[in-house]
Coordinates of C-alpha atoms in Angstrom, one line a residue:
M1080 CA 1.5 32.1 -17.0
A1081 CA 0.0 33.9 -14.1
T1082 CA 2.2 36.2 -12.0
I1083 CA 2.8 35.5 -8.4
E1084 CA 0.6 38.5 -7.5
A1085 CA -2.3 37.1 -9.5
L1086 CA -1.9 33.7 -7.9
I1087 CA -2.0 35.2 -4.5
Q1088 CA -5.1 37.1 -5.2
E1089 CA -6.8 34.0 -6.8
W1090 CA -5.9 31.9 -3.7
L1091 CA -7.3 34.5 -1.3
R1092 CA -10.4 34.9 -3.5
L1093 CA -11.2 31.2 -3.4
D1094 CA -10.0 30.0 0.0
R1095 CA -12.3 30.4 3.0
D1096 CA -10.3 28.3 5.5
E1097 CA -8.9 30.7 8.1
A1098 CA -5.8 28.6 8.8
T1099 CA -4.5 28.4 5.2
R1100 CA -5.5 31.9 4.4
T1101 CA -3.5 33.1 7.3
E1102 CA -0.5 31.0 6.2
I1103 CA -0.5 32.6 2.8
L1104 CA -1.1 36.1 4.1
E1105 CA 1.8 35.7 6.5
L1106 CA 4.1 34.7 3.6
V1107 CA 2.9 37.8 1.7
K1108 CA 3.7 40.0 4.8
Q1109 CA 7.2 38.5 4.9
Q1110 CA 7.5 39.0 1.1
N1111 CA 8.6 35.3 0.8
F1112 CA 7.8 35.1 -2.9
K1113 CA 10.0 32.0 -3.4
E1114 CA 7.9 30.0 -1.0
L1115 CA 4.7 31.5 -2.4
D1116 CA 5.7 30.6 -5.9
F1117 CA 6.3 27.0 -4.6
L1118 CA 2.9 26.8 -2.9
L1119 CA 0.8 28.6 -5.5
G1120 CA 2.7 28.1 -8.8
S1121 CA 1.7 24.5 -9.4
R1122 CA -1.2 22.2 -8.6
L1123 CA -1.4 18.8 -7.0
T1124 CA -1.3 16.1 -9.6
F1125 CA -4.2 13.7 -9.4
G1126 CA -3.1 10.1 -10.2
T1127 CA -4.1 6.5 -9.8
A1128 CA -3.4 6.8 -6.1
G1129 CA -5.7 9.9 -6.0
L1130 CA -3.9 12.6 -4.0
R1131 CA -1.3 12.3 -1.2
A1132 CA 0.7 15.4 -0.1
R1133 CA 1.7 17.6 2.8
M1134 CA -1.1 19.7 4.2
G1135 CA -0.9 23.5 4.1
G1136 CA -1.9 26.5 2.1
G1137 CA -1.5 26.7 -1.6
F1138 CA -2.6 24.9 -4.8
S1139 CA 0.3 22.4 -4.4
R1140 CA -0.7 21.3 -0.9
L1141 CA -3.6 19.3 0.4
N1142 CA -6.1 21.6 2.1
S1143 CA -9.8 22.5 2.2
L1144 CA -9.8 24.2 -1.1
T1145 CA -8.0 21.5 -3.1
I1146 CA -10.2 18.9 -1.4
I1147 CA -13.3 20.7 -2.6
Q1148 CA -11.9 21.2 -6.1
T1149 CA -11.0 17.5 -6.3
S1150 CA -14.4 16.4 -5.1
Q1151 CA -16.2 18.6 -7.6
G1152 CA -14.0 17.3 -10.4
L1153 CA -14.6 13.7 -9.4
A1154 CA -18.4 14.4 -9.1
Q1155 CA -18.4 15.8 -12.6
Y1156 CA -16.5 12.8 -13.9
L1157 CA -19.0 10.4 -12.3
L1158 CA -22.0 12.2 -13.7
E1159 CA -20.5 12.2 -17.2
E1160 CA -19.2 8.6 -17.1
E1161 CA -22.1 6.9 -15.2
R1162 CA -24.7 9.5 -16.3
A1163 CA -27.9 9.5 -14.2
S1164 CA -27.0 6.3 -12.3
A1165 CA -24.1 8.0 -10.5
A1166 CA -26.3 10.4 -8.6
T1167 CA -28.5 7.6 -7.2
A1168 CA -25.7 5.1 -6.7
G1169 CA -23.8 7.8 -4.9
V1170 CA -20.4 7.7 -3.3
V1171 CA -19.0 6.2 -0.1
I1172 CA -16.8 8.6 2.1
G1173 CA -14.7 7.5 5.0
Y1174 CA -11.8 9.1 7.0
D1175 CA -9.1 8.1 9.4
A1176 CA -7.6 9.8 12.5
R1177 CA -5.1 12.2 10.9
H1178 CA -5.1 15.9 11.3
N1179 CA -8.0 17.4 9.2
S1180 CA -9.3 14.0 8.0
K1181 CA -12.8 14.5 9.3
K1182 CA -13.0 18.1 8.0
F1183 CA -11.7 17.1 4.5
A1184 CA -14.3 14.2 4.4
E1185 CA -17.1 16.6 5.4
L1186 CA -16.0 19.1 2.7
A1187 CA -15.9 16.3 0.1
A1188 CA -19.4 15.2 1.2
A1189 CA -20.7 18.7 0.8
A1190 CA -19.3 19.0 -2.7
F1191 CA -21.0 15.8 -3.8
I1192 CA -24.3 16.7 -2.3
A1193 CA -24.1 20.1 -4.0
K1194 CA -23.7 18.2 -7.3
G1195 CA -26.8 16.2 -6.5
I1196 CA -24.9 12.9 -5.7
R1197 CA -25.9 10.7 -2.8
V1198 CA -23.3 10.2 0.0
S1199 CA -23.0 7.0 2.1
W1200 CA -21.3 8.5 5.1
Y1201 CA -19.1 6.9 7.7
E1202 CA -19.9 9.0 10.7
D1203 CA -16.8 7.9 12.7
L1204 CA -13.2 6.7 12.0
V1205 CA -12.9 3.6 9.9
H1206 CA -10.0 1.6 8.5
T1207 CA -9.4 2.1 4.8
P1208 CA -10.8 -1.3 3.5
M1209 CA -14.2 -0.3 4.8
V1210 CA -14.6 2.2 1.9
P1211 CA -14.2 -0.3 -0.9
F1212 CA -16.2 -2.9 1.1
A1213 CA -19.1 -0.5 1.2
V1214 CA -18.7 0.4 -2.4
K1215 CA -19.2 -3.2 -3.3
Q1216 CA -22.0 -3.8 -0.8
L1217 CA -24.0 -0.7 -1.7
H1218 CA -23.2 -0.7 -5.5
A1219 CA -21.9 2.8 -5.2
A1220 CA -20.4 4.7 -8.1
A1221 CA -17.2 5.5 -6.2
G1222 CA -15.5 5.6 -2.8
I1223 CA -13.3 8.2 -1.2
M1224 CA -11.1 7.6 1.8
I1225 CA -9.3 10.5 3.5
T1226 CA -6.0 9.0 4.6
A1227 CA -2.2 9.1 4.0
S1228 CA -1.8 5.6 5.4
H1229 CA 1.6 5.5 7.1
N1230 CA 3.0 8.8 5.8
P1231 CA 4.4 11.4 8.3
K1232 CA 1.9 13.3 10.4
D1233 CA 2.0 16.5 8.2
D1234 CA 0.6 14.5 5.2
N1235 CA -2.9 13.5 4.2
G1236 CA -4.5 12.0 1.2
Y1237 CA -7.6 11.5 -1.0
K1238 CA -7.8 7.8 -2.1
V1239 CA -10.4 7.0 -4.8
Y1240 CA -12.1 3.7 -5.6
G1241 CA -14.1 3.0 -8.7
S1242 CA -17.6 1.4 -9.0
N1243 CA -15.9 -2.0 -9.1
A1244 CA -14.6 -1.4 -5.5
C1245 CA -11.0 -1.3 -6.7
Q1246 CA -8.5 1.6 -6.7
I1247 CA -8.9 3.6 -9.8
N1248 CA -6.5 3.0 -12.7
S1249 CA -5.7 4.6 -16.0
P1250 CA -7.3 6.2 -17.9
A1251 CA -9.8 7.2 -15.2
D1252 CA -7.1 9.2 -13.4
A1253 CA -6.5 11.4 -16.4
K1254 CA -10.2 12.0 -17.0
I1255 CA -10.7 12.9 -13.3
S1256 CA -7.7 15.2 -13.4
A1257 CA -9.2 17.1 -16.4
A1258 CA -12.5 17.3 -14.7
I1259 CA -10.9 18.8 -11.6
L1260 CA -9.4 21.6 -13.7
N1261 CA -12.9 22.4 -15.1
N1262 CA -14.4 22.6 -11.6
L1263 CA -12.1 24.9 -9.6
E1264 CA -14.7 27.4 -8.4
P1265 CA -16.1 26.1 -5.1
V1266 CA -19.8 25.5 -5.2
T1267 CA -20.1 25.2 -1.4
W1268 CA -18.2 25.4 1.8
D1269 CA -21.2 24.5 3.9
I1270 CA -20.5 21.3 5.9
K1271 CA -23.3 22.0 8.5
G1272 CA -25.9 21.3 5.8
N1273 CA -24.6 17.8 5.3
G1274 CA -26.6 16.4 8.3
Q1275 CA -29.8 18.0 7.1
S1276 CA -29.5 16.8 3.5
K1277 CA -31.6 13.9 2.3
L1278 CA -28.7 12.9 0.1
L1279 CA -26.5 11.9 3.1
T1280 CA -27.0 8.5 4.7
P1281 CA -25.0 7.3 7.7
V1282 CA -23.8 3.7 7.1
L1283 CA -21.3 2.9 9.8
D1284 CA -23.3 0.5 11.9
N1285 CA -24.7 -1.5 9.0
M1286 CA -21.4 -1.7 7.1
R1287 CA -19.3 -2.6 10.2
A1288 CA -21.8 -5.4 11.0
S1289 CA -21.6 -6.7 7.4
Y1290 CA -17.8 -6.5 7.4
L1291 CA -17.5 -8.4 10.6
K1292 CA -19.9 -11.1 9.3
K1293 CA -18.0 -11.4 6.1
V1294 CA -14.6 -11.8 7.8
H1295 CA -16.1 -14.3 10.3
Q1296 CA -17.5 -16.4 7.5
Y1297 CA -14.2 -16.3 5.6
V1298 CA -12.0 -17.5 8.4
D1299 CA -14.7 -19.9 9.7
V1300 CA -14.6 -22.0 6.5
R1301 CA -11.1 -23.0 7.7
P1302 CA -10.6 -24.8 11.0
R1303 CA -14.0 -24.4 12.7
D1304 CA -13.1 -24.6 16.3
A1305 CA -13.4 -21.2 17.9
G1306 CA -10.6 -19.2 19.4
F1307 CA -6.9 -18.9 19.0
P1308 CA -4.4 -21.0 20.8
L1309 CA -1.9 -18.3 22.0
G1310 CA -1.8 -14.8 23.3
F1311 CA -0.4 -11.9 21.3
V1312 CA 0.5 -8.3 21.6
Y1313 CA -1.3 -5.9 19.2
T1314 CA -0.5 -2.3 18.2
P1315 CA -2.7 -0.1 15.9
M1316 CA 0.3 2.3 15.7
H1317 CA -1.8 5.3 16.9
G1318 CA -4.3 4.6 14.2
V1319 CA -7.8 3.3 13.8
G1320 CA -7.2 -0.5 13.9
L1321 CA -8.1 -1.2 17.6
V1322 CA -11.9 -0.8 17.2
P1323 CA -12.3 -3.3 14.3
M1324 CA -9.7 -5.6 15.8
E1325 CA -11.5 -5.9 19.1
A1326 CA -14.8 -6.2 17.3
I1327 CA -13.8 -9.2 15.1
L1328 CA -12.0 -10.9 18.0
K1329 CA -15.3 -10.7 20.1
V1330 CA -17.2 -12.2 17.2
L1331 CA -14.6 -15.0 17.2
D1332 CA -14.7 -15.3 21.0
S1333 CA -10.9 -14.6 21.2
H1334 CA -10.7 -11.0 22.5
D1335 CA -9.1 -12.3 25.7
R1336 CA -6.0 -13.4 23.8
M1337 CA -5.0 -9.8 22.8
V1338 CA -2.7 -7.5 24.8
V1339 CA -2.8 -4.0 23.5
V1340 CA 0.2 -1.7 23.5
R1341 CA -1.3 1.0 25.8
E1342 CA 0.8 3.9 24.6
Q1343 CA -0.2 3.3 21.0
A1344 CA -3.8 2.1 21.5
Q1345 CA -5.8 5.3 20.8
P1346 CA -5.8 7.4 17.6
D1347 CA -3.1 10.1 17.8
A1348 CA -2.6 12.3 14.8
E1349 CA 0.8 13.3 16.2
F1350 CA 2.1 9.7 16.2
S1351 CA 3.8 10.7 19.4
T1352 CA 5.8 7.5 20.2
V1353 CA 7.2 6.8 16.7
V1354 CA 9.3 8.7 14.2
Y1355 CA 7.4 7.2 11.3
P1356 CA 4.1 5.4 11.8
N1357 CA 5.1 2.5 9.7
P1358 CA 5.6 -1.0 11.2
E1359 CA 8.4 -1.6 8.7
E1360 CA 10.5 1.3 10.0
T1361 CA 13.3 0.7 12.6
G1362 CA 12.1 1.3 16.1
A1363 CA 8.3 1.3 15.3
L1364 CA 7.7 -1.9 17.2
D1365 CA 10.0 -1.1 20.1
L1366 CA 7.0 -0.4 22.5
A1367 CA 5.3 -3.6 21.3
K1368 CA 8.4 -5.6 22.0
A1369 CA 8.7 -4.1 25.5
T1370 CA 5.0 -4.9 26.2
A1371 CA 5.5 -8.4 25.0
N1372 CA 8.6 -8.9 27.1
Q1373 CA 6.8 -7.7 30.2
R1374 CA 3.8 -10.0 29.6
N1375 CA 5.9 -12.9 28.5
V1376 CA 4.3 -13.0 25.0
R1377 CA 6.1 -14.2 22.0
L1378 CA 4.0 -12.9 19.1
I1379 CA 3.4 -9.3 18.0
L1380 CA 0.8 -8.2 15.4
A1381 CA 0.7 -4.6 14.1
N1382 CA -1.3 -2.5 11.7
D1383 CA -0.3 0.9 10.2
P1384 CA -2.5 3.9 11.1
D1385 CA -5.2 3.2 8.6
A1386 CA -5.0 -0.5 9.2
D1387 CA -4.7 -1.6 5.6
R1388 CA -1.2 -3.1 6.2
F1389 CA -0.2 -5.9 8.6
A1390 CA 3.1 -6.8 10.3
V1391 CA 4.3 -9.6 12.5
A1392 CA 7.2 -10.2 14.8
E1393 CA 8.0 -13.3 16.9
K1394 CA 10.4 -13.8 19.8
L1395 CA 12.7 -16.7 19.0
D1396 CA 14.2 -19.3 21.4
D1397 CA 17.4 -17.3 21.7
G1398 CA 15.5 -14.3 23.0
S1399 CA 15.9 -12.2 19.9
W1400 CA 12.9 -10.8 17.9
H1401 CA 12.4 -11.6 14.3
Q1402 CA 10.3 -9.2 12.3
F1403 CA 8.9 -10.9 9.3
T1404 CA 9.2 -9.3 5.9
G1405 CA 6.1 -8.8 3.8
D1406 CA 7.2 -11.6 1.6
Q1407 CA 7.5 -14.0 4.5
V1408 CA 4.1 -13.2 5.8
G1409 CA 2.7 -13.5 2.3
I1410 CA 4.2 -17.0 1.8
L1411 CA 2.9 -18.1 5.2
L1412 CA -0.6 -16.9 4.4
A1413 CA -0.5 -18.4 0.8
D1414 CA 0.6 -21.8 2.1
Y1415 CA -2.2 -21.8 4.6
L1416 CA -4.8 -20.7 2.1
A1417 CA -3.6 -23.2 -0.5
K1418 CA -5.1 -26.0 1.7
G1419 CA -8.5 -24.9 0.4
I1420 CA -7.5 -25.5 -3.2
K1421 CA -8.8 -28.7 -4.8
P1422 CA -6.1 -30.4 -6.9
E1423 CA -8.6 -31.4 -9.6
E1424 CA -9.4 -27.7 -10.1
S1425 CA -5.8 -26.4 -10.1
G1426 CA -6.1 -24.7 -13.5
E1427 CA -8.9 -22.5 -12.2
E1428 CA -7.3 -21.6 -8.8
W1429 CA -5.1 -18.5 -8.6
M1430 CA -3.0 -16.3 -6.4
L1431 CA -1.5 -13.0 -7.3
T1432 CA 1.6 -11.0 -6.4
T1433 CA 3.7 -8.2 -7.8
A1434 CA 6.8 -8.0 -9.9
V1435 CA 8.8 -6.8 -6.9
S1436 CA 7.7 -9.5 -4.5
S1437 CA 9.3 -12.9 -3.8
Q1438 CA 9.5 -15.6 -6.4
M1439 CA 8.8 -18.2 -3.7
L1440 CA 5.1 -17.9 -4.3
S1441 CA 5.6 -19.3 -7.8
V1442 CA 7.7 -22.2 -6.5
L1443 CA 5.0 -22.9 -3.9
A1444 CA 2.3 -22.8 -6.6
E1445 CA 4.0 -25.3 -8.8
A1446 CA 4.2 -27.7 -5.9
R1447 CA 0.7 -27.1 -4.5
G1448 CA -1.2 -27.0 -7.8
F1449 CA -2.4 -23.5 -8.3
A1450 CA -1.5 -20.7 -10.8
V1451 CA 0.3 -17.5 -10.0
E1452 CA 0.5 -14.2 -11.9
E1453 CA 2.6 -11.1 -11.2
T1454 CA 1.3 -7.6 -11.8
L1455 CA 2.9 -4.2 -11.4
T1456 CA 3.2 -2.8 -7.9
G1457 CA 0.1 -1.7 -6.1
F1458 CA -3.3 -3.0 -5.3
K1459 CA -4.9 -1.0 -8.2
W1460 CA -3.2 -3.7 -10.3
L1461 CA -3.8 -6.7 -8.0
G1462 CA -7.5 -5.8 -7.3
N1463 CA -8.4 -5.2 -10.9
R1464 CA -6.6 -8.2 -12.2
A1465 CA -8.4 -10.4 -9.6
L1466 CA -11.7 -9.1 -10.9
E1467 CA -10.7 -9.8 -14.5
L1468 CA -9.7 -13.4 -13.7
A1469 CA -13.0 -13.9 -11.7
G1470 CA -14.8 -12.7 -14.8
K1471 CA -13.2 -15.6 -16.7
G1472 CA -14.3 -18.1 -14.2
K1473 CA -11.1 -18.3 -12.2
K1474 CA -11.0 -18.3 -8.4
V1475 CA -8.5 -15.9 -6.9
H1476 CA -7.8 -16.9 -3.4
F1477 CA -5.2 -14.4 -2.3
A1478 CA -3.0 -11.6 -3.4
Y1479 CA -0.1 -9.8 -1.7
E1480 CA 2.8 -7.4 -2.2
E1481 CA 6.0 -7.2 -0.2
A1482 CA 5.1 -3.8 1.4
L1483 CA 3.0 -5.6 4.0
G1484 CA -0.2 -5.7 1.9
Y1485 CA -2.5 -8.7 1.8
M1486 CA -5.8 -9.0 -0.1
F1487 CA -8.6 -11.6 0.4
P1488 CA -10.9 -11.1 -2.6
D1489 CA -13.8 -12.8 -0.8
V1490 CA -13.7 -9.9 1.6
V1491 CA -12.5 -6.9 -0.3
H1492 CA -10.4 -6.2 -3.5
D1493 CA -7.8 -4.2 -1.6
K1494 CA -5.2 -4.8 1.1
D1495 CA -6.8 -5.3 4.5
G1496 CA -4.7 -5.4 7.7
I1497 CA -7.6 -6.5 9.9
A1498 CA -8.6 -9.5 7.8
A1499 CA -4.9 -10.4 7.4
A1500 CA -4.4 -10.4 11.2
V1501 CA -7.4 -12.7 11.7
V1502 CA -6.4 -15.1 8.9
F1503 CA -2.8 -15.2 10.2
L1504 CA -4.0 -16.1 13.7
R1505 CA -6.2 -18.9 12.3
A1506 CA -3.2 -20.2 10.4
C1507 CA -1.0 -20.2 13.5
K1508 CA -3.1 -23.1 14.8
D1509 CA -1.8 -25.3 12.1
W1510 CA 1.9 -24.5 12.5
P1511 CA 4.4 -26.4 14.6
S1512 CA 4.2 -25.0 18.2
C1513 CA 1.9 -22.3 16.8
S1514 CA 5.1 -20.6 15.6
P1515 CA 5.2 -18.6 12.3
W1516 CA 9.0 -18.9 12.4
A1517 CA 9.0 -22.7 12.7
K1518 CA 6.5 -22.9 9.8
L1519 CA 8.6 -20.6 7.7
Q1520 CA 11.7 -22.8 8.3
E1521 CA 9.7 -25.8 7.3
L1522 CA 8.7 -24.1 4.0
Y1523 CA 12.3 -23.0 3.3
G1524 CA 13.4 -26.6 3.8
G1525 CA 10.9 -27.8 1.3
Y1526 CA 11.1 -25.1 -1.4
G1527 CA 14.5 -23.5 -1.0
Y1528 CA 15.8 -20.5 1.0
F1529 CA 14.8 -17.1 -0.4
H1530 CA 16.8 -14.1 1.0
T1531 CA 15.4 -10.7 0.1
I1532 CA 16.9 -7.3 0.4
N1533 CA 14.6 -4.3 -0.1
T1534 CA 16.3 -0.9 0.3
Y1535 CA 16.6 2.4 -1.5
W1536 CA 18.8 5.3 -2.6
R1537 CA 17.6 8.8 -2.1
S1538 CA 17.9 10.9 -5.3
P1539 CA 18.1 14.7 -5.5
D1540 CA 15.2 15.0 -8.0
I1541 CA 13.4 13.3 -10.9
T1542 CA 15.9 14.5 -13.4
A1543 CA 18.8 13.0 -11.5
T1544 CA 16.9 9.7 -11.2
S1545 CA 16.2 9.5 -14.9
A1546 CA 19.8 10.2 -15.7
V1547 CA 21.0 7.4 -13.5
F1548 CA 18.6 4.9 -15.2
D1549 CA 19.7 6.1 -18.6
Q1550 CA 23.3 5.6 -17.6
V1551 CA 22.5 2.0 -16.6
R1552 CA 20.9 1.4 -20.1
R1553 CA 24.1 2.6 -21.8
I1554 CA 26.2 -0.1 -20.1
G1555 CA 25.4 -2.6 -22.9
E1556 CA 23.4 -2.9 -26.1
P1557 CA 20.5 -3.5 -26.0
Y1558 CA 21.1 -4.2 -22.3
P1559 CA 24.0 -5.0 -19.9
K1560 CA 25.0 -8.7 -20.3
L1561 CA 26.8 -9.0 -16.9
V1562 CA 26.2 -7.8 -13.4
G1563 CA 29.0 -8.6 -11.0
R1564 CA 30.2 -12.0 -11.9
R1565 CA 26.8 -13.2 -13.2
N1566 CA 25.4 -13.3 -16.7
V1567 CA 22.1 -11.7 -17.3
V1568 CA 19.6 -14.4 -18.4
R1569 CA 16.6 -12.0 -18.8
W1570 CA 16.2 -8.3 -19.0
R1571 CA 12.9 -6.5 -18.8
D1572 CA 12.7 -2.7 -19.0
L1573 CA 9.1 -1.4 -18.5
T1574 CA 10.2 2.2 -19.2
V1575 CA 11.5 1.7 -22.8
G1576 CA 9.3 -1.4 -23.4
Y1577 CA 11.9 -4.2 -23.9
D1578 CA 11.9 -7.8 -22.7
S1579 CA 14.8 -10.1 -23.8
S1580 CA 12.7 -13.2 -23.1
T1581 CA 9.8 -12.7 -25.5
N1582 CA 9.9 -13.4 -29.2
D1583 CA 9.1 -9.8 -30.2
H1584 CA 10.8 -8.3 -27.1
T1585 CA 7.5 -6.9 -25.9
P1586 CA 7.2 -7.0 -22.1
D1587 CA 4.6 -9.1 -20.4
L1588 CA 3.6 -6.2 -18.1
P1589 CA 2.3 -2.7 -19.0
V1590 CA 4.9 -0.2 -20.2
S1591 CA 5.1 3.4 -19.0
E1592 CA 7.6 5.9 -20.3
S1593 CA 6.9 8.2 -17.3
S1594 CA 8.1 5.7 -14.7
Q1595 CA 11.4 4.0 -14.3
M1596 CA 11.5 0.2 -13.8
I1597 CA 14.0 -2.5 -14.7
T1598 CA 14.0 -6.1 -13.7
C1599 CA 17.0 -8.4 -14.1
W1600 CA 17.3 -12.2 -13.8
L1601 CA 20.8 -13.5 -13.2
E1602 CA 22.3 -17.0 -13.6
K1603 CA 23.2 -19.5 -10.9
L1604 CA 26.7 -19.0 -9.6
D1605 CA 29.1 -22.1 -9.4
D1606 CA 26.1 -24.2 -8.4
I1607 CA 26.1 -22.4 -5.0
D1608 CA 22.6 -20.9 -5.3
E1609 CA 19.6 -21.0 -7.6
G1610 CA 20.0 -17.6 -9.1
I1611 CA 19.0 -14.0 -8.4
R1612 CA 16.3 -11.6 -9.5
F1613 CA 16.2 -7.9 -8.7
T1614 CA 14.1 -4.9 -9.7
V1615 CA 15.1 -1.3 -9.5
R1616 CA 12.4 1.3 -9.9
A1617 CA 11.8 5.0 -9.2
S1618 CA 9.3 5.7 -6.4
G1619 CA 6.2 7.4 -7.7
T1620 CA 5.7 9.5 -4.5
E1621 CA 9.3 10.3 -3.2
P1622 CA 12.7 11.1 -4.7
K1623 CA 13.9 7.5 -4.2
I1624 CA 15.3 4.7 -6.3
K1625 CA 14.1 1.5 -4.8
I1626 CA 15.6 -2.0 -5.2
Y1627 CA 14.0 -5.3 -4.5
L1628 CA 16.6 -8.1 -4.6
E1629 CA 16.2 -11.8 -4.0
C1630 CA 18.5 -14.8 -4.1
R1631 CA 17.3 -18.4 -3.9
G1632 CA 19.8 -20.7 -2.1
K1633 CA 20.1 -24.3 -1.0
D1634 CA 20.6 -23.1 2.6
P1635 CA 20.3 -19.8 4.5
L1636 CA 23.9 -18.9 4.1
S1637 CA 24.2 -19.3 0.3
A1638 CA 20.9 -17.3 -0.2
K1639 CA 22.1 -14.4 2.1
T1640 CA 25.6 -14.4 0.7
G1641 CA 24.4 -14.3 -2.9
A1642 CA 22.0 -11.4 -2.2
T1643 CA 24.4 -9.3 -0.2
Q1644 CA 27.2 -9.7 -2.7
M1645 CA 24.9 -8.8 -5.6
L1646 CA 23.8 -5.6 -3.8
E1647 CA 27.4 -4.5 -3.5
S1648 CA 27.9 -5.2 -7.2
I1649 CA 24.8 -3.2 -8.2
K1650 CA 25.9 -0.3 -5.9
L1651 CA 29.4 -0.3 -7.5
E1652 CA 28.3 -0.7 -11.1
W1653 CA 25.0 1.1 -11.3
F1654 CA 24.5 3.4 -8.4
N1655 CA 27.9 4.8 -7.5
D1656 CA 26.9 8.4 -8.3
P1657 CA 27.7 10.6 -5.3
C1658 CA 24.3 12.3 -5.6
L1659 CA 22.7 9.1 -4.5
I1660 CA 22.6 8.2 -0.8
M1661 CA 21.6 4.8 0.5
E1662 CA 19.6 5.7 3.6
K1663 CA 17.8 2.5 4.6
K1664 CA 20.2 -0.3 5.4
P1665 CA 19.0 -3.8 4.5

């Protein structure tokens, strides 16, 4: 193992970025070897989400050098996997408005050009779905988006899409990771040469026009009368959503319906009006609500900074604001899109969701005549599964996950906050009083009331998290038979690979020993509700244990009561370790 002195010298030899060189040199001057060991002693791990990390100096941070090394490794992987076609098919590169995003994108482009690979280049800010959209349209070998989505301002990321225009999945991540380690010596730092290279082609105007046309065609096969019936407040959350949102509304002749939150309208890498630039976080929509109250508007639509997620809030008759959960928006969209499904073709018509999202989609599907399948969390699973089903002649209309992500495969095989906003506005026209809340109550009345609680405990580290899950597994053999007052009717552990409901106890979803995930189905209680399902899993990016809990009741009170009581039982029986802190209240 290299000494800290050797690591310092290696960093200074490789890095030509003045800011990160200065950062490391200052730590050397201070003789802060503990911090230097943290920054230089390990490397960023490339996974199925690509890279996402805090920016700064060192091999364990996201910076100019690690961006170049990652790009060189990805380039080598593409040349080896796709052979000669990768160079001519090329890659698509886009970036958002975060600190360093454009510079990182330019360095990535330079690395691919140096390897002889063509670059289809977005010469200005784009929302994340534009990268997979262009990969599909241009038949590119891969796509790279520089973004950290709704992470804090000090973070950035390197998101990779494969030639199928979906987020990469295993084993591609392991192969790319190995290729990165074989390409650590920077080939070039020259970003000025990008513009003169014949291997770089600007594509923004053409791709934006194609995207707007595709979204317009998609929503126009629904109700054909132009325009939306009500005004709404929109916030791009200091991100890149306003330009594509305005553009698509102009195409649909509805731009006059939108009131933009002035303070959050323009890209701002500091995210100056919010603590966390995530519409799900408490307080993130406060300015939007204030704007809506001033303008007497009852509907708020929001995107996160890279506009791949979509959020909704509505002012109710009592003057309060209801912010819809991702599951609620997903069900509203699914119900609307189900109108396009022909009953005689129900076996060929599909929608997808994830194992931590609401079971209401399955209930809706049974009543409306389409099939539903659950995948693991993330659009790398949803997008790739949609393609697999399409290859078998199935029509996938829609996919969603509870974390505000909605996918329309006819547009792109990834979540898309702009397309979701437009489809949602179209759907409003069909709902009582154009009210999402009124439509949701109508659906609950027809299919049952589903109350969800999504929250988390913060854990000290991965070791502590694993210890907590192992302790849960020791409660019973081969699994706990009781949680609170309810019997366990099904137990699925995707870490150890056990499912009590299958003949051979093999789970119906992929197993991974390196990630913690348990799902538990519980019986009805005294005929008060229709039962509970919850999933607990370890976050792949943060020291958190997440829980996704849902109770289906005959009325709102029974559903809420069942869910809240079960959360208390789980806290008491499973997660009462003092090292765990519940930070986000349901």
